[in-house]
Amino acid sequence: MDCNEARQQLDQIRTGEAYDKASRAVVEHLEVCAACREEAAFMGHLAAASPKLILTAPAGLMEEVMIRIADRYDVIDTDFGPAHVGFTPKGISAVKLDVAEDGAFESFYKDRLGRSVVRGSLPETYALAVRRAIRGEKIAQPPVTLEGLTEFEQTVLVHLARIPSGEVRPYAWLAREVGRPKAVRAVGTVMARNPVPFLVPCHRLVPSTGGVGNYYYGPEMKWTLLEREGIPREDLANWKQRGVRYIGSRTTGIYCYPTCRDARRIKREHRLEFSSTEDATNGGCRPCKNCRPLSA
Amino acid sequence: MTQEEGRCIALEIHRGNRGAVANLVAAYKDRLFTYAFHMLGGSDDALDVTQEAFVKAYETLSGKYDSERCRTLEIRPWLYRIVRNLALNRLRSRKRMTGAVERMKDDLQEQAFVPQNDQARAIRKALERLGRESRELIILRFIEQYTYADIAAVTGSSESALRGKVYRALRRLRKIMEDDPSGL
């Protein structure tokens, strides 16, 4: 064992990290080599004195970090005017059209999501997603975060997001989808309080009786959004007026919600119209597996 | 903070718990600041880098990593790696700046943070004259009391390479301290 070899191992022997056959040779070497004993002593001194070198971080570090990790918001222009958009590293947390002042948005955010929000700069991809949703364009995976909402709200909104662009479903349908068929009103409340409208499409939920029903920003905006997604206003009005709730196909024997993509490609001559699921069943049709119409 | 606590905290941060970030900062701020301080040779960039590291940790845990990744994360060496990368970036960009101004700033900083103990002061003075890599190894090994495996996880060197590197760093440090009569 030479000194060079021994000294490379001294440090780990000192702390007990390594102790094997080679270590025993080092220990034997130490007994005969004064220079290496000195080296070991130096390490010991250094190890004893060093922990005193830990500094205290300057005051204010914690506060600064907490400010810098706060949720952010920015104001962007959209087809519907200026929108306040809140966001976190996880995604967009809030979109709001009807606030005139930043202060109003900040207090809305704190009340709704329980976190404070400070002014920041919205990533371009997020701004684009909001603008596209408002223009009625399809977004494969809306960049939203539902953090801070109740479990029920999260479940409802996650299921809501699965309604394809250009299609609508009744409130009662969503209540059934989330396994709470009687919670139709509760679902309605979740829609009214949806913090990320447009991106999570609460405008695609309508009354079972037809038409578009209520919307946080007024029914006119709901009509517009659905029209932009490709549902003609006349069709919705027409179905409501004539009491058509389902459309079936003579050839496949399947019935759907009228806006279901499968219903839309039924040719005029094969199209059947139903006012209830009993009607449809009596007409020899079974429910579509894509839009899963509610049975009464 | 144990490894298990570290994982819990990572998962909590992933779920959006801002309070967990506060706990993480409280647990590591002094050590990470010390590390950054010595990595940067004692400039006030250390405060910036430490803060930035915590912000980056929050953004990564809550936005980029999935829950599985957070559950298996070794948070301590991970945090040191973040500080290390940020500090190395600083050093690189600082090199491009004029050295004189920076050195002046460093001298001013020194007075603010010198520990009160003579022996510790001697080590600190000697550390400043050590090269960046040697200084980092002495900090991790003796101030932070890392094992060789931990140091390997932070710096990316192998354990066997570290044995030689730490030994050489110690030899240099000892030489500096022996040349200076106010040493150990």
Short mmCIF file of C-alpha atoms in Angstrom, two decimals:
data_model
loop_
_atom_site.label_atom_id
_atom_site.label_comp_id
_atom_site.label_asym_id
_atom_site.label_seq_id
_atom_site.Cartn_x
_atom_site.Cartn_y
_atom_site.Cartn_z
CA MET A 1 0.00 0.00 0.00
CA ASP A 2 1.49 3.36 -0.96
CA CYS A 3 0.52 6.72 0.46
CA ASN A 4 -1.29 7.89 -2.65
CA GLU A 5 -3.51 4.84 -2.65
CA ALA A 6 -4.12 5.03 1.09
CA ARG A 7 -5.07 8.71 1.07
CA GLN A 8 -7.71 8.26 -1.58
CA GLN A 9 -9.50 5.92 0.78
CA LEU A 10 -8.90 7.70 4.07
CA ASP A 11 -11.88 9.99 3.71
CA GLN A 12 -14.45 7.25 3.29
CA ILE A 13 -12.92 5.22 6.11
CA ARG A 14 -13.16 8.31 8.34
CA THR A 15 -16.95 8.39 7.99
CA GLY A 16 -17.40 4.63 7.97
CA GLU A 17 -18.87 4.69 4.45
CA ALA A 18 -16.40 2.07 3.29
CA TYR A 19 -14.81 -0.63 5.34
CA ASP A 20 -13.48 -3.69 3.56
CA LYS A 21 -10.28 -5.61 3.03
CA ALA A 22 -8.62 -2.67 1.30
CA SER A 23 -9.63 -0.43 4.20
CA ARG A 24 -7.87 -2.72 6.68
CA ALA A 25 -4.70 -2.38 4.61
CA VAL A 26 -5.07 1.40 4.82
CA VAL A 27 -5.42 1.23 8.59
CA GLU A 28 -2.30 -0.90 8.81
CA HIS A 29 -0.52 1.59 6.59
CA LEU A 30 -1.54 4.44 8.89
CA GLU A 31 0.21 2.79 11.81
CA VAL A 32 3.53 2.96 10.02
CA CYS A 33 3.16 6.20 8.06
CA ALA A 34 3.24 9.48 9.99
CA ALA A 35 2.53 11.60 6.91
CA CYS A 36 -0.73 9.78 6.27
CA ARG A 37 -1.70 10.07 9.93
CA GLU A 38 -1.23 13.81 9.59
CA GLU A 39 -3.42 13.77 6.49
CA ALA A 40 -6.11 11.91 8.40
CA ALA A 41 -5.87 14.40 11.24
CA PHE A 42 -6.32 17.26 8.79
CA MET A 43 -9.48 15.67 7.45
CA GLY A 44 -10.77 15.24 10.96
CA HIS A 45 -10.18 18.90 11.78
CA LEU A 46 -11.79 19.99 8.55
CA ALA A 47 -14.82 17.79 9.14
CA ALA A 48 -15.22 19.13 12.68
CA ALA A 49 -14.90 22.80 11.73
CA SER A 50 -16.79 22.80 8.45
CA PRO A 51 -20.41 22.57 9.61
CA LYS A 52 -19.90 26.01 11.14
CA LEU A 53 -19.54 27.27 7.59
CA ILE A 54 -23.22 26.79 6.88
CA LEU A 55 -24.56 30.25 6.24
CA THR A 56 -27.96 31.63 7.06
CA ALA A 57 -29.86 32.54 3.92
CA PRO A 58 -30.73 36.24 3.81
CA ALA A 59 -34.09 37.19 5.27
CA GLY A 60 -36.77 37.59 2.63
CA LEU A 61 -35.75 34.54 0.60
CA MET A 62 -38.87 32.65 1.61
CA GLU A 63 -41.17 35.60 0.87
CA GLU A 64 -39.58 36.15 -2.52
CA VAL A 65 -39.98 32.49 -3.47
CA MET A 66 -43.62 32.44 -2.38
CA ILE A 67 -44.35 35.55 -4.46
CA ARG A 68 -42.62 34.05 -7.45
CA ILE A 69 -44.59 30.79 -7.29
CA ALA A 70 -47.95 32.57 -7.03
CA ASP A 71 -50.49 31.99 -9.82
CA ARG A 72 -50.30 34.58 -12.61
CA TYR A 73 -52.77 36.30 -14.86
CA ASP A 74 -52.66 38.34 -17.99
CA VAL A 75 -55.20 40.15 -20.13
CA ILE A 76 -55.52 39.19 -23.78
CA ASP A 77 -57.72 40.32 -26.66
CA THR A 78 -60.28 37.88 -28.00
CA ASP A 79 -63.23 37.94 -30.38
CA PHE A 80 -65.40 38.58 -27.32
CA GLY A 81 -63.25 41.47 -26.07
CA PRO A 82 -60.55 41.53 -23.41
CA ALA A 83 -60.22 38.34 -21.33
CA HIS A 84 -58.46 37.91 -18.01
CA VAL A 85 -56.61 34.58 -18.07
CA GLY A 86 -55.18 33.02 -14.89
CA PHE A 87 -52.52 30.31 -15.15
CA THR A 88 -50.05 28.14 -13.25
CA PRO A 89 -47.23 25.85 -14.44
CA LYS A 90 -49.95 23.18 -14.84
CA GLY A 91 -52.11 25.15 -17.22
CA ILE A 92 -54.86 27.74 -17.49
CA SER A 93 -56.80 28.04 -14.25
CA ALA A 94 -59.32 30.76 -15.08
CA VAL A 95 -60.77 32.68 -18.00
CA LYS A 96 -63.01 35.67 -17.37
CA LEU A 97 -64.51 38.13 -19.80
CA ASP A 98 -66.64 40.42 -17.72
CA VAL A 99 -64.15 42.07 -15.36
CA ALA A 100 -63.22 45.65 -16.08
CA GLU A 101 -60.41 45.97 -13.55
CA ASP A 102 -57.49 43.80 -12.54
CA GLY A 103 -58.49 44.16 -8.89
CA ALA A 104 -61.88 42.62 -9.62
CA PHE A 105 -60.26 39.63 -11.29
CA GLU A 106 -57.80 39.20 -8.44
CA SER A 107 -60.57 39.04 -5.87
CA PHE A 108 -62.71 36.77 -8.06
CA TYR A 109 -59.72 34.41 -8.38
CA LYS A 110 -59.02 34.38 -4.67
CA ASP A 111 -62.71 33.70 -3.88
CA ARG A 112 -63.13 31.04 -6.53
CA LEU A 113 -59.84 29.12 -6.31
CA GLY A 114 -58.57 30.08 -2.86
CA ARG A 115 -55.18 31.29 -4.10
CA SER A 116 -53.82 34.71 -4.77
CA VAL A 117 -52.86 35.67 -8.27
CA VAL A 118 -50.41 38.27 -9.51
CA ARG A 119 -49.85 39.89 -12.88
CA GLY A 120 -47.64 37.91 -15.24
CA SER A 121 -47.08 37.21 -18.88
CA LEU A 122 -49.27 34.54 -20.46
CA PRO A 123 -47.37 31.92 -22.48
CA GLU A 124 -48.19 32.29 -26.17
CA THR A 125 -49.55 28.72 -26.42
CA TYR A 126 -52.08 29.46 -23.67
CA ALA A 127 -53.21 32.69 -25.33
CA LEU A 128 -53.62 30.81 -28.59
CA ALA A 129 -55.69 28.07 -26.92
CA VAL A 130 -58.11 30.63 -25.44
CA ARG A 131 -58.48 32.50 -28.73
CA ARG A 132 -59.00 29.27 -30.66
CA ALA A 133 -61.61 27.97 -28.21
CA ILE A 134 -63.50 31.24 -28.53
CA ARG A 135 -63.32 31.04 -32.32
CA GLY A 136 -64.91 27.59 -32.09
CA GLU A 137 -61.80 25.74 -33.32
CA LYS A 138 -61.05 22.25 -32.08
CA ILE A 139 -58.42 21.86 -29.35
CA ALA A 140 -57.23 18.31 -28.81
CA GLN A 141 -56.07 18.74 -25.22
CA PRO A 142 -57.11 22.04 -23.65
CA PRO A 143 -54.21 23.24 -21.42
CA VAL A 144 -56.26 23.72 -18.25
CA THR A 145 -55.76 22.95 -14.58
CA LEU A 146 -58.71 22.24 -12.29
CA GLU A 147 -56.63 22.61 -9.15
CA GLY A 148 -58.57 24.19 -6.28
CA LEU A 149 -61.99 22.91 -7.40
CA THR A 150 -64.00 20.34 -5.46
CA GLU A 151 -63.77 16.70 -6.44
CA PHE A 152 -67.31 16.79 -7.83
CA GLU A 153 -66.54 19.86 -9.91
CA GLN A 154 -63.41 18.23 -11.25
CA THR A 155 -65.23 15.02 -12.20
CA VAL A 156 -68.02 16.92 -13.92
CA LEU A 157 -65.63 19.16 -15.85
CA VAL A 158 -63.41 16.25 -16.91
CA HIS A 159 -66.44 14.43 -18.33
CA LEU A 160 -67.75 17.63 -19.88
CA ALA A 161 -64.49 18.08 -21.75
CA ARG A 162 -65.14 14.80 -23.55
CA ILE A 163 -68.14 16.16 -25.44
CA PRO A 164 -66.73 16.67 -28.95
CA SER A 165 -66.64 20.06 -30.59
CA GLY A 166 -69.79 20.70 -32.62
CA GLU A 167 -72.02 18.47 -30.45
CA VAL A 168 -74.30 19.18 -27.50
CA ARG A 169 -75.66 17.02 -24.67
CA PRO A 170 -78.38 17.57 -22.06
CA TYR A 171 -77.51 18.48 -18.45
CA ALA A 172 -79.14 15.24 -17.30
CA TRP A 173 -76.86 13.28 -19.62
CA LEU A 174 -73.74 14.66 -17.91
CA ALA A 175 -75.25 13.95 -14.50
CA ARG A 176 -75.63 10.33 -15.54
CA GLU A 177 -72.14 10.19 -17.06
CA VAL A 178 -70.58 11.18 -13.74
CA GLY A 179 -72.66 8.57 -11.93
CA ARG A 180 -74.96 11.06 -10.19
CA PRO A 181 -78.14 10.87 -12.34
CA LYS A 182 -80.17 12.90 -9.86
CA ALA A 183 -77.61 15.69 -9.56
CA VAL A 184 -78.83 17.55 -12.64
CA ARG A 185 -79.09 20.86 -10.82
CA ALA A 186 -75.70 20.39 -9.21
CA VAL A 187 -74.27 19.85 -12.69
CA GLY A 188 -75.96 23.09 -13.78
CA THR A 189 -74.30 24.90 -10.89
CA VAL A 190 -70.90 23.53 -11.87
CA MET A 191 -71.49 24.90 -15.37
CA ALA A 192 -72.44 28.32 -14.04
CA ARG A 193 -69.27 28.39 -11.92
CA ASN A 194 -66.92 26.84 -14.49
CA PRO A 195 -63.66 28.83 -14.06
CA VAL A 196 -62.34 27.84 -17.49
CA PRO A 197 -65.26 28.41 -19.92
CA PHE A 198 -64.65 27.95 -23.68
CA LEU A 199 -61.68 25.62 -23.00
CA VAL A 200 -63.82 23.28 -20.90
CA PRO A 201 -66.95 23.54 -23.00
CA CYS A 202 -69.85 24.32 -20.67
CA HIS A 203 -71.52 25.85 -23.75
CA ARG A 204 -72.03 22.30 -25.07
CA LEU A 205 -74.51 21.45 -22.32
CA VAL A 206 -78.17 22.22 -23.11
CA PRO A 207 -81.63 21.46 -21.68
CA SER A 208 -83.19 18.09 -22.54
CA THR A 209 -86.11 19.95 -24.05
CA GLY A 210 -83.92 21.55 -26.71
CA GLY A 211 -82.61 25.03 -27.47
CA VAL A 212 -79.47 26.22 -25.69
CA GLY A 213 -80.79 27.19 -22.26
CA ASN A 214 -78.80 29.47 -19.98
CA TYR A 215 -75.24 30.62 -20.19
CA TYR A 216 -73.07 32.61 -17.80
CA TYR A 217 -72.40 35.22 -20.48
CA GLY A 218 -75.97 35.10 -21.82
CA PRO A 219 -77.64 32.67 -24.29
CA GLU A 220 -76.62 34.75 -27.31
CA MET A 221 -72.93 33.93 -26.74
CA LYS A 222 -73.83 30.25 -26.35
CA TRP A 223 -75.66 30.28 -29.70
CA THR A 224 -72.66 31.99 -31.28
CA LEU A 225 -70.13 29.53 -29.87
CA LEU A 226 -72.16 26.52 -31.01
CA GLU A 227 -72.65 28.06 -34.42
CA ARG A 228 -68.88 28.59 -34.71
CA GLU A 229 -68.42 24.93 -33.90
CA GLY A 230 -70.72 24.04 -36.74
CA ILE A 231 -74.18 23.63 -35.20
CA PRO A 232 -76.61 25.81 -37.19
CA ARG A 233 -78.84 27.92 -34.99
CA GLU A 234 -81.86 27.07 -37.21
CA ASP A 235 -81.36 23.34 -36.62
CA LEU A 236 -81.35 23.69 -32.83
CA ALA A 237 -84.40 25.96 -32.94
CA ASN A 238 -86.17 23.71 -35.39
CA TRP A 239 -85.63 20.52 -33.35
CA LYS A 240 -86.85 22.27 -30.22
CA GLN A 241 -89.93 23.59 -31.94
CA ARG A 242 -90.89 20.22 -33.41
CA GLY A 243 -89.97 18.29 -30.25
CA VAL A 244 -87.26 16.25 -31.97
CA ARG A 245 -84.86 14.97 -29.33
CA TYR A 246 -83.32 12.01 -31.08
CA ILE A 247 -82.51 11.04 -34.62
CA GLY A 248 -82.38 7.46 -35.81
CA SER A 249 -81.31 5.64 -38.93
CA ARG A 250 -83.56 3.31 -40.86
CA THR A 251 -80.53 1.41 -42.18
CA THR A 252 -78.52 0.87 -38.98
CA GLY A 253 -81.40 0.90 -36.48
CA ILE A 254 -79.43 3.20 -34.17
CA TYR A 255 -80.65 6.44 -32.57
CA CYS A 256 -78.53 9.38 -31.42
CA TYR A 257 -78.67 12.90 -30.08
CA PRO A 258 -79.30 15.09 -33.12
CA THR A 259 -75.82 16.69 -32.99
CA CYS A 260 -73.94 13.40 -32.61
CA ARG A 261 -71.44 13.02 -35.46
CA ASP A 262 -73.04 9.65 -36.28
CA ALA A 263 -76.52 11.20 -36.57
CA ARG A 264 -75.28 13.91 -38.90
CA ARG A 265 -74.18 11.54 -41.58
CA ILE A 266 -77.56 9.76 -41.81
CA LYS A 267 -78.97 10.48 -45.27
CA ARG A 268 -82.22 12.41 -45.41
CA GLU A 269 -84.17 9.46 -46.85
CA HIS A 270 -83.04 7.14 -44.01
CA ARG A 271 -83.51 9.64 -41.19
CA LEU A 272 -86.07 8.99 -38.43
CA GLU A 273 -87.04 11.57 -35.82
CA PHE A 274 -88.04 10.69 -32.26
CA SER A 275 -89.39 12.74 -29.39
CA SER A 276 -88.48 10.22 -26.70
CA THR A 277 -86.37 7.11 -26.17
CA GLU A 278 -89.55 4.98 -25.98
CA ASP A 279 -90.45 6.28 -29.40
CA ALA A 280 -87.06 5.28 -30.66
CA THR A 281 -87.21 1.84 -29.05
CA ASN A 282 -90.70 1.28 -30.42
CA GLY A 283 -89.39 2.35 -33.80
CA GLY A 284 -86.95 -0.56 -33.58
CA CYS A 285 -83.80 1.45 -32.77
CA ARG A 286 -81.08 0.95 -30.14
CA PRO A 287 -79.08 3.79 -28.53
CA CYS A 288 -75.81 4.95 -30.14
CA LYS A 289 -72.65 3.87 -28.34
CA ASN A 290 -70.87 7.13 -29.04
CA CYS A 291 -73.35 9.68 -27.73
CA ARG A 292 -75.06 7.25 -25.31
CA PRO A 293 -78.56 8.83 -25.24
CA LEU A 294 -80.30 8.75 -21.88
CA SER A 295 -83.18 6.39 -21.47
CA ALA A 296 -86.10 7.87 -19.56
CA MET B 1 -35.70 15.76 6.02
CA THR B 2 -35.66 12.02 5.34
CA GLN B 3 -35.89 10.54 1.86
CA GLU B 4 -39.48 9.53 2.56
CA GLU B 5 -40.44 13.04 3.72
CA GLY B 6 -38.76 14.41 0.62
CA ARG B 7 -40.94 12.26 -1.60
CA CYS B 8 -44.11 13.23 0.26
CA ILE B 9 -43.24 16.87 -0.14
CA ALA B 10 -42.52 16.42 -3.85
CA LEU B 11 -45.91 14.78 -4.30
CA GLU B 12 -47.66 17.50 -2.30
CA ILE B 13 -46.05 20.16 -4.45
CA HIS B 14 -47.08 18.21 -7.53
CA ARG B 15 -50.68 18.34 -6.29
CA GLY B 16 -50.43 22.11 -6.05
CA ASN B 17 -49.92 22.54 -2.31
CA ARG B 18 -48.13 25.89 -1.98
CA GLY B 19 -47.59 25.28 1.76
CA ALA B 20 -45.41 22.29 0.86
CA VAL B 21 -43.17 24.66 -1.10
CA ALA B 22 -42.78 26.75 2.06
CA ASN B 23 -41.73 23.62 3.97
CA LEU B 24 -39.21 22.74 1.30
CA VAL B 25 -37.75 26.23 1.37
CA ALA B 26 -37.56 26.20 5.18
CA ALA B 27 -35.78 22.84 5.15
CA TYR B 28 -33.16 23.60 2.51
CA LYS B 29 -32.71 27.36 2.15
CA ASP B 30 -29.60 27.68 4.33
CA ARG B 31 -27.81 24.68 2.88
CA LEU B 32 -28.61 25.51 -0.71
CA PHE B 33 -27.66 29.12 -0.13
CA THR B 34 -24.32 28.00 1.37
CA TYR B 35 -23.70 25.77 -1.61
CA ALA B 36 -24.59 28.52 -4.11
CA PHE B 37 -22.52 31.04 -2.13
CA HIS B 38 -19.39 28.92 -2.35
CA MET B 39 -20.03 27.80 -5.92
CA LEU B 40 -20.24 31.44 -6.98
CA GLY B 41 -17.27 32.49 -4.90
CA GLY B 42 -19.39 34.58 -2.57
CA SER B 43 -21.36 36.99 -4.72
CA ASP B 44 -24.91 38.17 -4.13
CA ASP B 45 -25.89 36.07 -7.13
CA ALA B 46 -26.13 33.30 -4.53
CA LEU B 47 -29.41 34.66 -3.21
CA ASP B 48 -30.83 34.95 -6.73
CA VAL B 49 -29.71 31.46 -7.64
CA THR B 50 -31.18 29.92 -4.49
CA GLN B 51 -34.53 31.62 -5.05
CA GLU B 52 -34.54 30.70 -8.69
CA ALA B 53 -33.77 27.08 -7.78
CA PHE B 54 -36.85 26.85 -5.53
CA VAL B 55 -39.05 28.45 -8.19
CA LYS B 56 -37.69 26.02 -10.77
CA ALA B 57 -38.27 23.10 -8.40
CA TYR B 58 -41.88 24.20 -7.95
CA GLU B 59 -42.46 24.62 -11.67
CA THR B 60 -40.93 21.27 -12.50
CA LEU B 61 -42.71 19.30 -9.78
CA SER B 62 -46.11 20.88 -10.36
CA GLY B 63 -46.00 21.29 -14.13
CA LYS B 64 -43.53 18.92 -15.78
CA TYR B 65 -43.21 15.78 -13.68
CA ASP B 66 -46.05 13.28 -13.33
CA SER B 67 -46.99 11.90 -9.92
CA GLU B 68 -44.96 8.72 -10.46
CA ARG B 69 -41.81 10.73 -11.11
CA CYS B 70 -42.45 12.81 -7.97
CA ARG B 71 -43.05 9.70 -5.90
CA THR B 72 -39.65 8.25 -6.76
CA LEU B 73 -37.68 11.50 -6.76
CA GLU B 74 -34.60 11.86 -4.55
CA ILE B 75 -35.28 15.43 -3.72
CA ARG B 76 -32.04 16.41 -1.96
CA PRO B 77 -29.49 15.65 -4.69
CA TRP B 78 -32.06 16.89 -7.22
CA LEU B 79 -32.25 20.31 -5.54
CA TYR B 80 -28.47 20.53 -5.37
CA ARG B 81 -28.28 19.72 -9.06
CA ILE B 82 -30.67 22.56 -9.85
CA VAL B 83 -28.58 25.00 -7.82
CA ARG B 84 -25.43 23.64 -9.41
CA ASN B 85 -26.70 24.09 -12.98
CA LEU B 86 -27.98 27.60 -12.28
CA ALA B 87 -24.70 28.54 -10.59
CA LEU B 88 -22.62 27.16 -13.44
CA ASN B 89 -24.73 29.17 -15.90
CA ARG B 90 -24.09 32.28 -13.86
CA LEU B 91 -20.37 31.62 -13.81
CA ARG B 92 -20.34 31.19 -17.56
CA SER B 93 -22.19 34.43 -18.22
CA ARG B 94 -20.12 36.22 -15.60
CA LYS B 95 -16.95 35.25 -17.41
CA ARG B 96 -18.16 37.37 -20.27
CA MET B 97 -18.56 40.40 -18.02
CA THR B 98 -15.64 42.50 -16.96
CA GLY B 99 -13.91 40.85 -14.04
CA ALA B 100 -12.99 43.98 -12.09
CA VAL B 101 -16.52 45.06 -11.22
CA GLU B 102 -17.42 41.55 -10.15
CA ARG B 103 -14.42 41.20 -7.89
CA MET B 104 -15.27 44.44 -6.18
CA LYS B 105 -18.79 43.23 -5.53
CA ASP B 106 -17.42 39.99 -4.11
CA ASP B 107 -15.18 41.83 -1.66
CA LEU B 108 -18.12 43.80 -0.37
CA GLN B 109 -20.21 40.66 0.01
CA GLU B 110 -17.56 38.85 1.97
CA GLN B 111 -17.81 41.16 4.93
CA ALA B 112 -21.50 40.50 5.26
CA PHE B 113 -21.30 36.75 5.63
CA VAL B 114 -18.00 35.90 7.36
CA PRO B 115 -18.81 33.44 10.15
CA GLN B 116 -17.70 34.37 13.65
CA ASN B 117 -15.42 31.41 14.25
CA ASP B 118 -11.64 31.75 13.60
CA GLN B 119 -11.12 28.22 12.40
CA ALA B 120 -14.14 28.40 10.14
CA ARG B 121 -12.93 31.72 8.81
CA ALA B 122 -9.56 30.21 7.96
CA ILE B 123 -11.23 27.40 6.02
CA ARG B 124 -13.46 29.82 4.23
CA LYS B 125 -10.55 32.04 3.20
CA ALA B 126 -8.66 29.00 1.95
CA LEU B 127 -11.73 27.77 0.07
CA GLU B 128 -11.91 31.03 -1.85
CA ARG B 129 -8.44 30.41 -3.22
CA LEU B 130 -9.31 26.89 -4.28
CA GLY B 131 -10.42 26.16 -7.85
CA ARG B 132 -14.17 25.92 -8.51
CA GLU B 133 -14.32 22.15 -8.77
CA SER B 134 -12.17 21.44 -5.72
CA ARG B 135 -14.13 23.99 -3.70
CA GLU B 136 -17.41 22.38 -4.65
CA LEU B 137 -16.19 18.95 -3.58
CA ILE B 138 -14.97 20.23 -0.21
CA ILE B 139 -18.33 21.94 0.35
CA LEU B 140 -20.39 18.88 -0.51
CA ARG B 141 -18.19 16.49 1.39
CA PHE B 142 -17.32 18.47 4.54
CA ILE B 143 -19.90 21.22 4.92
CA GLU B 144 -22.91 19.34 3.58
CA GLN B 145 -21.48 16.02 4.78
CA TYR B 146 -22.52 14.17 1.67
CA THR B 147 -21.50 10.57 1.05
CA TYR B 148 -19.53 9.83 -2.10
CA ALA B 149 -22.67 8.33 -3.62
CA ASP B 150 -24.55 11.60 -2.94
CA ILE B 151 -21.77 13.68 -4.46
CA ALA B 152 -21.80 11.42 -7.50
CA ALA B 153 -25.55 12.00 -7.88
CA VAL B 154 -25.11 15.78 -7.79
CA THR B 155 -21.99 16.24 -9.89
CA GLY B 156 -22.25 13.32 -12.28
CA SER B 157 -18.73 12.01 -11.53
CA SER B 158 -18.25 8.35 -10.65
CA GLU B 159 -17.45 7.42 -7.04
CA SER B 160 -14.02 6.08 -7.92
CA ALA B 161 -13.16 9.25 -9.82
CA LEU B 162 -14.39 11.24 -6.83
CA ARG B 163 -11.98 9.49 -4.47
CA GLY B 164 -9.07 10.89 -6.47
CA LYS B 165 -10.69 14.29 -6.94
CA VAL B 166 -11.56 14.77 -3.28
CA TYR B 167 -8.09 13.67 -2.30
CA ARG B 168 -6.50 16.19 -4.65
CA ALA B 169 -8.86 18.93 -3.47
CA LEU B 170 -7.89 18.17 0.14
CA ARG B 171 -4.21 18.28 -0.73
CA ARG B 172 -4.59 21.67 -2.36
CA LEU B 173 -6.66 23.02 0.50
CA ARG B 174 -4.12 21.82 3.02
CA LYS B 175 -1.31 23.40 1.05
CA ILE B 176 -3.12 26.74 0.98
CA MET B 177 -3.84 26.60 4.70
CA GLU B 178 -0.29 25.63 5.61
CA ASP B 179 1.13 28.45 3.55
CA ASP B 180 -1.12 30.83 5.44
CA PRO B 181 0.01 31.10 9.08
CA SER B 182 -3.52 31.82 10.34
CA GLY B 183 -4.62 28.32 9.25
CA LEU B 184 -5.67 25.38 11.38
#
